[in-house]
């Protein structure tokens, strides 16, 4: 096809995708082209803006390495990560809600027994964390693998320091025969997401703050259940209603209770969704979309 113009180019590109063998890829790319073109038309994108956007994305990629994922941070701050999580974990009522994974999880964290101190010297007020892992039908879930990680009192994760003597504030535990877990760590505090890259520029340009409310991360894996990736947020935190990455759910807010010794304790149950209990709306939607693109 020759002489494509601003009116015919969208159909021309979509036509070029017609022989894509993978139907899901065909659908996703077709819709992406439609939405990108519609966006450019709606805002009447100038060439200077197009160049600025390309430069921004280039610098975002250049900021990424094995410790820093600026593209995920961009997705998080634009709400795309939380939208994807919410759509894919629309669980039955009563299940613990999922939220963003974030960039600070490390696979292969140290294994601990219940009762252990996972802080490993991290700065902060002592905090006892406990809870029970259950299924949504009320059954106890023993032997669940709980991966936990959090920032220290200065708002930094261990991976943000050079030369630490071993992991801090992260570990892997298992729930006991009654589904219970407990460990010691430090009290969670609010912290800003990294702002020394393109995402920081975007936040400043849009007069947004970079803060996340205080939280503790969990990933819970148990045979027969959907993996749960979530946080528990600290009640009273001033950023609960303006989390930089839109991750807060009211059901995930817990109480850090001051103890007689001046430390804190938080007890929070984690409720898992049995594997295979899927929403029907997602598959129905998918078939309709396939029909549209076919
Ligand atoms: C976190 O909670 O670790 C996090 C999540 C998204 C972006 C940055 C940090
Ligand atoms: Fe975090």
PDB file of C-alpha atoms and ligand atoms in Angstrom:
ATOM      1  CA  UNK A   1       0.000   0.000   0.000  1.00  0.00           C
ATOM      2  CA  UNK A   2       1.349   3.426  -1.007  1.00  0.00           C
ATOM      3  CA  UNK A   3       0.301   6.937  -0.131  1.00  0.00           C
ATOM      4  CA  UNK A   4      -0.861   6.212   3.379  1.00  0.00           C
ATOM      5  CA  UNK A   5      -1.975   9.421   5.010  1.00  0.00           C
ATOM      6  CA  UNK A   6      -2.907  10.488   8.505  1.00  0.00           C
ATOM      7  CA  UNK A   7      -6.385   9.058   8.043  1.00  0.00           C
ATOM      8  CA  UNK A   8      -5.481   5.701   6.469  1.00  0.00           C
ATOM      9  CA  UNK A   9      -2.287   4.801   8.339  1.00  0.00           C
ATOM     10  CA  UNK A  10      -3.960   3.081  11.307  1.00  0.00           C
ATOM     11  CA  UNK A  11      -5.838   0.644   9.077  1.00  0.00           C
ATOM     12  CA  UNK A  12      -2.675   0.097   7.016  1.00  0.00           C
ATOM     13  CA  UNK A  13      -0.627  -0.897  10.067  1.00  0.00           C
ATOM     14  CA  UNK A  14      -3.372  -3.144  11.420  1.00  0.00           C
ATOM     15  CA  UNK A  15      -3.706  -4.770   8.006  1.00  0.00           C
ATOM     16  CA  UNK A  16       0.020  -5.549   8.120  1.00  0.00           C
ATOM     17  CA  UNK A  17      -0.596  -7.552  11.321  1.00  0.00           C
ATOM     18  CA  UNK A  18      -3.244  -9.728   9.688  1.00  0.00           C
ATOM     19  CA  UNK A  19      -1.043 -12.817   9.328  1.00  0.00           C
ATOM     20  CA  UNK A  20       0.261 -12.816  12.915  1.00  0.00           C
ATOM     21  CA  UNK A  21      -0.025 -16.524  13.784  1.00  0.00           C
ATOM     22  CA  UNK A  22      -0.429 -16.088  17.557  1.00  0.00           C
ATOM     23  CA  UNK A  23      -4.001 -14.799  18.102  1.00  0.00           C
ATOM     24  CA  UNK A  24      -3.211 -13.221  21.463  1.00  0.00           C
ATOM     25  CA  UNK A  25      -0.236 -11.332  20.020  1.00  0.00           C
ATOM     26  CA  UNK A  26      -2.397 -10.222  17.100  1.00  0.00           C
ATOM     27  CA  UNK A  27      -5.066  -8.882  19.454  1.00  0.00           C
ATOM     28  CA  UNK A  28      -2.635  -7.114  21.774  1.00  0.00           C
ATOM     29  CA  UNK A  29      -0.623  -5.480  18.960  1.00  0.00           C
ATOM     30  CA  UNK A  30      -3.730  -4.465  17.027  1.00  0.00           C
ATOM     31  CA  UNK A  31      -5.242  -2.780  20.053  1.00  0.00           C
ATOM     32  CA  UNK A  32      -1.925  -1.184  20.961  1.00  0.00           C
ATOM     33  CA  UNK A  33      -1.622   0.394  17.498  1.00  0.00           C
ATOM     34  CA  UNK A  34      -5.224   1.609  17.612  1.00  0.00           C
ATOM     35  CA  UNK A  35      -4.787   3.188  21.048  1.00  0.00           C
ATOM     36  CA  UNK A  36      -1.370   4.707  20.287  1.00  0.00           C
ATOM     37  CA  UNK A  37      -2.647   6.287  17.080  1.00  0.00           C
ATOM     38  CA  UNK A  38      -5.825   7.505  18.773  1.00  0.00           C
ATOM     39  CA  UNK A  39      -3.720   9.046  21.538  1.00  0.00           C
ATOM     40  CA  UNK A  40      -1.451  10.852  19.032  1.00  0.00           C
ATOM     41  CA  UNK A  41      -4.487  12.220  17.185  1.00  0.00           C
ATOM     42  CA  UNK A  42      -6.319  13.247  20.345  1.00  0.00           C
ATOM     43  CA  UNK A  43      -3.436  15.265  21.788  1.00  0.00           C
ATOM     44  CA  UNK A  44      -2.280  16.410  18.323  1.00  0.00           C
ATOM     45  CA  UNK A  45       1.219  15.157  19.098  1.00  0.00           C
ATOM     46  CA  UNK A  46       3.952  17.473  17.793  1.00  0.00           C
ATOM     47  CA  UNK A  47       7.260  16.208  16.442  1.00  0.00           C
ATOM     48  CA  UNK A  48       9.092  17.889  19.337  1.00  0.00           C
ATOM     49  CA  UNK A  49       6.864  16.034  21.826  1.00  0.00           C
ATOM     50  CA  UNK A  50       7.401  12.754  19.980  1.00  0.00           C
ATOM     51  CA  UNK A  51      11.187  13.293  20.203  1.00  0.00           C
ATOM     52  CA  UNK A  52      10.979  14.188  23.892  1.00  0.00           C
ATOM     53  CA  UNK A  53       8.958  11.035  24.550  1.00  0.00           C
ATOM     54  CA  UNK A  54      11.448   8.853  22.683  1.00  0.00           C
ATOM     55  CA  UNK A  55      14.343  10.433  24.617  1.00  0.00           C
ATOM     56  CA  UNK A  56      12.504   9.884  27.922  1.00  0.00           C
ATOM     57  CA  UNK A  57      11.918   6.191  27.140  1.00  0.00           C
ATOM     58  CA  UNK A  58      15.533   5.794  25.972  1.00  0.00           C
ATOM     59  CA  UNK A  59      16.845   7.184  29.254  1.00  0.00           C
ATOM     60  CA  UNK A  60      14.383   4.994  31.163  1.00  0.00           C
ATOM     61  CA  UNK A  61      15.876   1.921  29.464  1.00  0.00           C
ATOM     62  CA  UNK A  62      19.424   3.139  30.028  1.00  0.00           C
ATOM     63  CA  UNK A  63      18.708   3.426  33.781  1.00  0.00           C
ATOM     64  CA  UNK A  64      17.817  -0.284  34.011  1.00  0.00           C
ATOM     65  CA  UNK A  65      20.257  -2.923  35.211  1.00  0.00           C
ATOM     66  CA  UNK A  66      20.079  -6.000  37.455  1.00  0.00           C
ATOM     67  CA  UNK A  67      19.445  -3.789  40.531  1.00  0.00           C
ATOM     68  CA  UNK A  68      17.315  -1.004  39.067  1.00  0.00           C
ATOM     69  CA  UNK A  69      14.195  -1.428  36.919  1.00  0.00           C
ATOM     70  CA  UNK A  70      13.165   2.062  35.862  1.00  0.00           C
ATOM     71  CA  UNK A  71      10.556   0.737  33.390  1.00  0.00           C
ATOM     72  CA  UNK A  72       8.725  -1.089  36.200  1.00  0.00           C
ATOM     73  CA  UNK A  73       8.914   2.083  38.274  1.00  0.00           C
ATOM     74  CA  UNK A  74       7.388   3.989  35.348  1.00  0.00           C
ATOM     75  CA  UNK A  75       4.625   1.402  35.025  1.00  0.00           C
ATOM     76  CA  UNK A  76       4.054   1.584  38.817  1.00  0.00           C
ATOM     77  CA  UNK A  77       3.821   5.374  38.922  1.00  0.00           C
ATOM     78  CA  UNK A  78       1.472   5.481  35.910  1.00  0.00           C
ATOM     79  CA  UNK A  79      -0.840   2.977  37.606  1.00  0.00           C
ATOM     80  CA  UNK A  80      -0.313   0.301  34.943  1.00  0.00           C
ATOM     81  CA  UNK A  81       1.217  -2.203  37.376  1.00  0.00           C
ATOM     82  CA  UNK A  82      -1.655  -1.900  39.848  1.00  0.00           C
ATOM     83  CA  UNK A  83      -4.238  -2.051  37.033  1.00  0.00           C
ATOM     84  CA  UNK A  84      -2.673  -5.301  35.792  1.00  0.00           C
ATOM     85  CA  UNK A  85      -2.550  -6.754  39.316  1.00  0.00           C
ATOM     86  CA  UNK A  86      -6.153  -5.768  40.031  1.00  0.00           C
ATOM     87  CA  UNK A  87      -7.457  -7.248  36.754  1.00  0.00           C
ATOM     88  CA  UNK A  88      -5.566 -10.517  37.195  1.00  0.00           C
ATOM     89  CA  UNK A  89      -6.320 -11.066  40.887  1.00  0.00           C
ATOM     90  CA  UNK A  90      -9.970 -10.201  41.119  1.00  0.00           C
ATOM     91  CA  UNK A  91     -10.526 -12.767  43.853  1.00  0.00           C
ATOM     92  CA  UNK A  92     -13.568 -13.921  45.806  1.00  0.00           C
ATOM     93  CA  UNK A  93     -14.516 -11.705  48.732  1.00  0.00           C
ATOM     94  CA  UNK A  94     -12.583 -12.620  51.881  1.00  0.00           C
ATOM     95  CA  UNK A  95      -9.273 -13.341  50.131  1.00  0.00           C
ATOM     96  CA  UNK A  96      -6.356 -11.086  50.978  1.00  0.00           C
ATOM     97  CA  UNK A  97      -6.076  -8.614  48.127  1.00  0.00           C
ATOM     98  CA  UNK A  98      -2.993  -8.533  45.927  1.00  0.00           C
ATOM     99  CA  UNK A  99      -0.878  -5.467  45.336  1.00  0.00           C
ATOM    100  CA  UNK A 100       2.275  -4.483  43.424  1.00  0.00           C
ATOM    101  CA  UNK A 101       5.378  -6.674  43.685  1.00  0.00           C
ATOM    102  CA  UNK A 102       7.803  -3.751  43.552  1.00  0.00           C
ATOM    103  CA  UNK A 103      11.476  -3.806  42.587  1.00  0.00           C
ATOM    104  CA  UNK A 104      13.056  -4.788  45.921  1.00  0.00           C
ATOM    105  CA  UNK A 105      12.224  -8.481  46.190  1.00  0.00           C
ATOM    106  CA  UNK A 106      15.246 -10.799  45.996  1.00  0.00           C
ATOM    107  CA  UNK A 107      14.847 -14.469  45.081  1.00  0.00           C
ATOM    108  CA  UNK A 108      16.685 -16.854  47.420  1.00  0.00           C
ATOM    109  CA  UNK A 109      16.477 -14.783  50.637  1.00  0.00           C
ATOM    110  CA  UNK A 110      17.725 -16.499  53.836  1.00  0.00           C
ATOM    111  CA  UNK A 111      15.451 -19.167  55.314  1.00  0.00           C
ATOM    112  CA  UNK A 112      14.342 -18.700  58.910  1.00  0.00           C
ATOM    113  CA  UNK A 113      12.413 -20.672  61.531  1.00  0.00           C
ATOM    114  CA  UNK A 114       9.339 -19.125  63.103  1.00  0.00           C
ATOM    115  CA  UNK A 115      10.343 -16.763  65.892  1.00  0.00           C
ATOM    116  CA  UNK A 116      13.566 -15.679  64.126  1.00  0.00           C
ATOM    117  CA  UNK A 117      14.841 -12.106  63.889  1.00  0.00           C
ATOM    118  CA  UNK A 118      15.047 -11.310  60.169  1.00  0.00           C
ATOM    119  CA  UNK A 119      16.258  -7.715  60.731  1.00  0.00           C
ATOM    120  CA  UNK A 120      19.854  -8.934  60.971  1.00  0.00           C
ATOM    121  CA  UNK A 121      21.026  -5.628  62.413  1.00  0.00           C
ATOM    122  CA  UNK A 122      18.842  -3.280  60.330  1.00  0.00           C
ATOM    123  CA  UNK A 123      18.091   0.120  61.893  1.00  0.00           C
ATOM    124  CA  UNK A 124      14.637   0.557  63.404  1.00  0.00           C
ATOM    125  CA  UNK A 125      12.257  -0.038  66.309  1.00  0.00           C
ATOM    126  CA  UNK A 126      11.763  -3.740  67.001  1.00  0.00           C
ATOM    127  CA  UNK A 127       8.538  -5.230  65.674  1.00  0.00           C
ATOM    128  CA  UNK A 128       6.968  -8.681  66.161  1.00  0.00           C
ATOM    129  CA  UNK A 129       4.979  -9.846  63.147  1.00  0.00           C
ATOM    130  CA  UNK A 130       2.528 -12.739  63.397  1.00  0.00           C
ATOM    131  CA  UNK A 131      -0.527 -14.150  61.675  1.00  0.00           C
ATOM    132  CA  UNK A 132      -2.267 -17.207  60.280  1.00  0.00           C
ATOM    133  CA  UNK A 133      -2.395 -18.382  56.674  1.00  0.00           C
ATOM    134  CA  UNK A 134      -5.875 -19.646  55.731  1.00  0.00           C
ATOM    135  CA  UNK A 135      -7.811 -20.565  52.633  1.00  0.00           C
ATOM    136  CA  UNK A 136     -10.869 -18.491  51.784  1.00  0.00           C
ATOM    137  CA  UNK A 137     -13.125 -21.318  53.008  1.00  0.00           C
ATOM    138  CA  UNK A 138     -11.570 -20.947  56.461  1.00  0.00           C
ATOM    139  CA  UNK A 139      -9.166 -23.892  56.398  1.00  0.00           C
ATOM    140  CA  UNK A 140      -5.719 -23.478  57.961  1.00  0.00           C
ATOM    141  CA  UNK A 141      -2.813 -23.617  55.499  1.00  0.00           C
ATOM    142  CA  UNK A 142       0.254 -25.243  57.071  1.00  0.00           C
ATOM    143  CA  UNK A 143       3.661 -25.265  55.389  1.00  0.00           C
ATOM    144  CA  UNK A 144       2.959 -22.181  53.240  1.00  0.00           C
ATOM    145  CA  UNK A 145       6.173 -20.493  52.076  1.00  0.00           C
ATOM    146  CA  UNK A 146       6.205 -16.845  53.186  1.00  0.00           C
ATOM    147  CA  UNK A 147       8.713 -14.537  51.575  1.00  0.00           C
ATOM    148  CA  UNK A 148       8.863 -11.245  53.501  1.00  0.00           C
ATOM    149  CA  UNK A 149      10.834  -8.063  52.823  1.00  0.00           C
ATOM    150  CA  UNK A 150      10.767  -4.446  53.958  1.00  0.00           C
ATOM    151  CA  UNK A 151      12.738  -1.215  54.284  1.00  0.00           C
ATOM    152  CA  UNK A 152      14.654  -0.138  57.402  1.00  0.00           C
ATOM    153  CA  UNK A 153      14.041   2.927  59.591  1.00  0.00           C
ATOM    154  CA  UNK A 154      15.739   5.188  57.028  1.00  0.00           C
ATOM    155  CA  UNK A 155      13.380   3.956  54.300  1.00  0.00           C
ATOM    156  CA  UNK A 156      15.992   1.884  52.430  1.00  0.00           C
ATOM    157  CA  UNK A 157      15.993  -1.768  51.432  1.00  0.00           C
ATOM    158  CA  UNK A 158      19.189  -3.757  52.011  1.00  0.00           C
ATOM    159  CA  UNK A 159      19.802  -3.943  48.233  1.00  0.00           C
ATOM    160  CA  UNK A 160      20.063  -0.142  48.158  1.00  0.00           C
ATOM    161  CA  UNK A 161      23.218  -0.250  50.341  1.00  0.00           C
ATOM    162  CA  UNK A 162      26.726  -1.126  49.179  1.00  0.00           C
ATOM    163  CA  UNK A 163      28.742  -3.617  51.222  1.00  0.00           C
ATOM    164  CA  UNK A 164      26.185  -4.776  53.808  1.00  0.00           C
ATOM    165  CA  UNK A 165      27.136  -7.844  55.808  1.00  0.00           C
ATOM    166  CA  UNK A 166      24.310 -10.084  54.553  1.00  0.00           C
ATOM    167  CA  UNK A 167      20.620  -9.530  53.771  1.00  0.00           C
ATOM    168  CA  UNK A 168      18.578  -7.409  56.186  1.00  0.00           C
ATOM    169  CA  UNK A 169      14.818  -7.294  56.742  1.00  0.00           C
ATOM    170  CA  UNK A 170      14.111 -10.117  54.339  1.00  0.00           C
ATOM    171  CA  UNK A 171      13.643 -13.835  54.690  1.00  0.00           C
ATOM    172  CA  UNK A 172      11.668 -16.951  53.859  1.00  0.00           C
ATOM    173  CA  UNK A 173       9.603 -18.745  56.530  1.00  0.00           C
ATOM    174  CA  UNK A 174       6.985 -21.484  56.571  1.00  0.00           C
ATOM    175  CA  UNK A 175       3.650 -21.478  58.346  1.00  0.00           C
ATOM    176  CA  UNK A 176       3.468 -24.131  61.096  1.00  0.00           C
ATOM    177  CA  UNK A 177       0.979 -27.008  61.441  1.00  0.00           C
ATOM    178  CA  UNK A 178      -1.702 -24.496  62.526  1.00  0.00           C
ATOM    179  CA  UNK A 179      -0.995 -22.130  59.643  1.00  0.00           C
ATOM    180  CA  UNK A 180       0.694 -19.696  62.078  1.00  0.00           C
ATOM    181  CA  UNK A 181       3.818 -17.663  61.381  1.00  0.00           C
ATOM    182  CA  UNK A 182       5.777 -15.200  63.476  1.00  0.00           C
ATOM    183  CA  UNK A 183       9.073 -13.369  63.171  1.00  0.00           C
ATOM    184  CA  UNK A 184      10.870 -10.265  64.399  1.00  0.00           C
ATOM    185  CA  UNK A 185      11.831  -7.345  62.203  1.00  0.00           C
ATOM    186  CA  UNK A 186      11.849  -3.532  62.514  1.00  0.00           C
ATOM    187  CA  UNK A 187       8.808  -1.264  62.351  1.00  0.00           C
ATOM    188  CA  UNK A 188       7.974  -0.233  58.779  1.00  0.00           C
ATOM    189  CA  UNK A 189       8.230   3.465  57.860  1.00  0.00           C
ATOM    190  CA  UNK A 190       7.132   5.466  54.812  1.00  0.00           C
ATOM    191  CA  UNK A 191       9.791   5.929  52.136  1.00  0.00           C
ATOM    192  CA  UNK A 192      10.163   7.642  48.748  1.00  0.00           C
ATOM    193  CA  UNK A 193      10.602   5.576  45.586  1.00  0.00           C
ATOM    194  CA  UNK A 194      13.881   6.334  43.760  1.00  0.00           C
ATOM    195  CA  UNK A 195      13.695   9.766  42.082  1.00  0.00           C
ATOM    196  CA  UNK A 196      17.184  10.084  40.588  1.00  0.00           C
ATOM    197  CA  UNK A 197      16.029   8.915  37.122  1.00  0.00           C
ATOM    198  CA  UNK A 198      13.407   9.706  34.468  1.00  0.00           C
ATOM    199  CA  UNK A 199      10.551   8.647  36.772  1.00  0.00           C
ATOM    200  CA  UNK A 200      11.700  11.251  39.303  1.00  0.00           C
ATOM    201  CA  UNK A 201      11.682  13.855  36.493  1.00  0.00           C
ATOM    202  CA  UNK A 202       8.135  12.848  35.591  1.00  0.00           C
ATOM    203  CA  UNK A 203       7.003  13.111  39.228  1.00  0.00           C
ATOM    204  CA  UNK A 204       8.540  16.582  39.603  1.00  0.00           C
ATOM    205  CA  UNK A 205       7.098  17.756  36.275  1.00  0.00           C
ATOM    206  CA  UNK A 206       3.636  16.698  37.430  1.00  0.00           C
ATOM    207  CA  UNK A 207       3.969  18.069  40.990  1.00  0.00           C
ATOM    208  CA  UNK A 208       3.634  14.583  42.494  1.00  0.00           C
ATOM    209  CA  UNK A 209       5.361  13.300  45.629  1.00  0.00           C
ATOM    210  CA  UNK A 210       7.335  10.037  45.542  1.00  0.00           C
ATOM    211  CA  UNK A 211       6.230   8.568  48.905  1.00  0.00           C
ATOM    212  CA  UNK A 212       4.919   5.103  49.666  1.00  0.00           C
ATOM    213  CA  UNK A 213       3.111   4.586  52.981  1.00  0.00           C
ATOM    214  CA  UNK A 214       4.868   2.293  55.494  1.00  0.00           C
ATOM    215  CA  UNK A 215       4.384  -1.356  54.590  1.00  0.00           C
ATOM    216  CA  UNK A 216       5.671  -4.894  54.879  1.00  0.00           C
ATOM    217  CA  UNK A 217       5.816  -7.081  51.741  1.00  0.00           C
ATOM    218  CA  UNK A 218       4.612 -10.691  51.605  1.00  0.00           C
ATOM    219  CA  UNK A 219       4.674 -13.335  48.904  1.00  0.00           C
ATOM    220  CA  UNK A 220       2.812 -16.463  50.017  1.00  0.00           C
ATOM    221  CA  UNK A 221       3.035 -19.735  48.096  1.00  0.00           C
ATOM    222  CA  UNK A 222       1.167 -22.905  49.066  1.00  0.00           C
ATOM    223  CA  UNK A 223       0.291 -26.018  47.078  1.00  0.00           C
ATOM    224  CA  UNK A 224      -3.242 -25.798  45.692  1.00  0.00           C
ATOM    225  CA  UNK A 225      -3.538 -22.002  46.115  1.00  0.00           C
ATOM    226  CA  UNK A 226      -2.987 -18.963  43.927  1.00  0.00           C
ATOM    227  CA  UNK A 227       0.280 -17.253  44.888  1.00  0.00           C
ATOM    228  CA  UNK A 228      -0.430 -14.111  46.888  1.00  0.00           C
ATOM    229  CA  UNK A 229       1.777 -11.036  46.446  1.00  0.00           C
ATOM    230  CA  UNK A 230       0.742  -8.305  48.820  1.00  0.00           C
ATOM    231  CA  UNK A 231       1.712  -5.766  51.492  1.00  0.00           C
ATOM    232  CA  UNK A 232       0.378  -4.912  54.917  1.00  0.00           C
ATOM    233  CA  UNK A 233       0.175  -1.123  55.277  1.00  0.00           C
ATOM    234  CA  UNK A 234       0.568   0.743  58.559  1.00  0.00           C
ATOM    235  CA  UNK A 235      -2.601   2.392  59.812  1.00  0.00           C
ATOM    236  CA  UNK A 236      -2.195   6.117  60.424  1.00  0.00           C
ATOM    237  CA  UNK A 237       0.446   6.623  57.743  1.00  0.00           C
ATOM    238  CA  UNK A 238      -0.039  10.045  56.093  1.00  0.00           C
ATOM    239  CA  UNK A 239       0.507   8.589  52.590  1.00  0.00           C
ATOM    240  CA  UNK A 240      -2.192   5.894  52.665  1.00  0.00           C
ATOM    241  CA  UNK A 241      -4.393   7.971  50.348  1.00  0.00           C
ATOM    242  CA  UNK A 242      -1.658   9.121  47.991  1.00  0.00           C
ATOM    243  CA  UNK A 243       0.665   6.135  47.534  1.00  0.00           C
ATOM    244  CA  UNK A 244       3.023   6.983  44.628  1.00  0.00           C
ATOM    245  CA  UNK A 245       2.245   3.595  43.027  1.00  0.00           C
ATOM    246  CA  UNK A 246      -1.503   3.310  43.842  1.00  0.00           C
ATOM    247  CA  UNK A 247      -1.018   0.060  45.803  1.00  0.00           C
ATOM    248  CA  UNK A 248      -3.097   0.686  48.957  1.00  0.00           C
ATOM    249  CA  UNK A 249      -6.254  -1.354  49.629  1.00  0.00           C
ATOM    250  CA  UNK A 250      -8.266  -0.627  52.772  1.00  0.00           C
ATOM    251  CA  UNK A 251      -8.349  -4.360  53.555  1.00  0.00           C
ATOM    252  CA  UNK A 252      -4.532  -4.391  53.680  1.00  0.00           C
ATOM    253  CA  UNK A 253      -4.205  -1.749  56.401  1.00  0.00           C
ATOM    254  CA  UNK A 254      -3.066  -3.232  59.724  1.00  0.00           C
ATOM    255  CA  UNK A 255      -2.288  -2.039  63.233  1.00  0.00           C
ATOM    256  CA  UNK A 256       1.283  -1.668  64.468  1.00  0.00           C
ATOM    257  CA  UNK A 257       0.505  -1.849  68.195  1.00  0.00           C
ATOM    258  CA  UNK A 258       2.949  -0.274  70.652  1.00  0.00           C
ATOM    259  CA  UNK A 259       4.187  -2.826  73.214  1.00  0.00           C
ATOM    260  CA  UNK A 260       5.120  -2.232  76.880  1.00  0.00           C
ATOM    261  CA  UNK A 261       8.836  -2.457  75.965  1.00  0.00           C
ATOM    262  CA  UNK A 262       8.426   0.355  73.381  1.00  0.00           C
ATOM    263  CA  UNK A 263       8.570  -1.976  70.368  1.00  0.00           C
ATOM    264  CA  UNK A 264       5.645  -2.832  68.066  1.00  0.00           C
ATOM    265  CA  UNK A 265       3.555  -5.887  67.201  1.00  0.00           C
ATOM    266  CA  UNK A 266       1.379  -6.520  64.177  1.00  0.00           C
ATOM    267  CA  UNK A 267      -0.873  -9.552  63.736  1.00  0.00           C
ATOM    268  CA  UNK A 268      -2.294  -9.982  60.241  1.00  0.00           C
ATOM    269  CA  UNK A 269      -3.947 -13.030  58.680  1.00  0.00           C
ATOM    270  CA  UNK A 270      -3.294 -13.917  55.063  1.00  0.00           C
ATOM    271  CA  UNK A 271      -6.199 -15.530  53.205  1.00  0.00           C
ATOM    272  CA  UNK A 272      -5.431 -17.479  50.032  1.00  0.00           C
ATOM    273  CA  UNK A 273      -7.563 -18.178  46.963  1.00  0.00           C
ATOM    274  CA  UNK A 274      -7.718 -21.874  45.955  1.00  0.00           C
ATOM    275  CA  UNK A 275      -6.073 -22.400  42.564  1.00  0.00           C
ATOM    276  CA  UNK A 276      -8.480 -22.685  39.661  1.00  0.00           C
ATOM    277  CA  UNK A 277     -11.169 -20.422  41.119  1.00  0.00           C
ATOM    278  CA  UNK A 278     -11.061 -18.024  38.194  1.00  0.00           C
ATOM    279  CA  UNK A 279     -13.343 -15.184  37.331  1.00  0.00           C
ATOM    280  CA  UNK A 280     -15.612 -15.901  34.428  1.00  0.00           C
ATOM    281  CA  UNK A 281     -15.734 -12.299  33.253  1.00  0.00           C
ATOM    282  CA  UNK A 282     -12.095 -12.415  32.086  1.00  0.00           C
ATOM    283  CA  UNK A 283     -12.508 -15.420  29.745  1.00  0.00           C
ATOM    284  CA  UNK A 284     -15.838 -14.080  28.426  1.00  0.00           C
ATOM    285  CA  UNK A 285     -14.192 -10.755  27.658  1.00  0.00           C
ATOM    286  CA  UNK A 286     -11.283 -12.486  25.931  1.00  0.00           C
ATOM    287  CA  UNK A 287     -13.571 -14.482  23.572  1.00  0.00           C
ATOM    288  CA  UNK A 288     -15.469 -11.339  22.600  1.00  0.00           C
ATOM    289  CA  UNK A 289     -12.198  -9.535  21.848  1.00  0.00           C
ATOM    290  CA  UNK A 290     -10.955 -12.464  19.760  1.00  0.00           C
ATOM    291  CA  UNK A 291     -14.142 -12.296  17.666  1.00  0.00           C
ATOM    292  CA  UNK A 292     -13.610  -8.588  17.099  1.00  0.00           C
ATOM    293  CA  UNK A 293     -10.052  -9.019  15.783  1.00  0.00           C
ATOM    294  CA  UNK A 294     -10.644 -12.240  13.761  1.00  0.00           C
TER     295      UNK A 294
HETATM  296  C1  LIG B   1       8.024  -1.206  46.971  1.00  0.00           C
HETATM  297  O1  LIG B   1       7.113  -1.187  47.744  1.00  0.00           O
HETATM  298  O2  LIG B   1       9.025  -1.809  47.316  1.00  0.00           O
HETATM  299  C2  LIG B   1       7.926  -0.463  45.675  1.00  0.00           C
HETATM  300  C3  LIG B   1       6.853  -0.696  44.839  1.00  0.00           C
HETATM  301  C4  LIG B   1       6.763  -0.002  43.645  1.00  0.00           C
HETATM  302  C5  LIG B   1       7.727   0.919  43.300  1.00  0.00           C
HETATM  303  C6  LIG B   1       8.794   1.160  44.154  1.00  0.00           C
HETATM  304  C7  LIG B   1       8.891   0.471  45.361  1.00  0.00           C
HETATM  305 FE1  LIG B   2       8.234  -1.589  49.545  1.00  0.00          FE
END
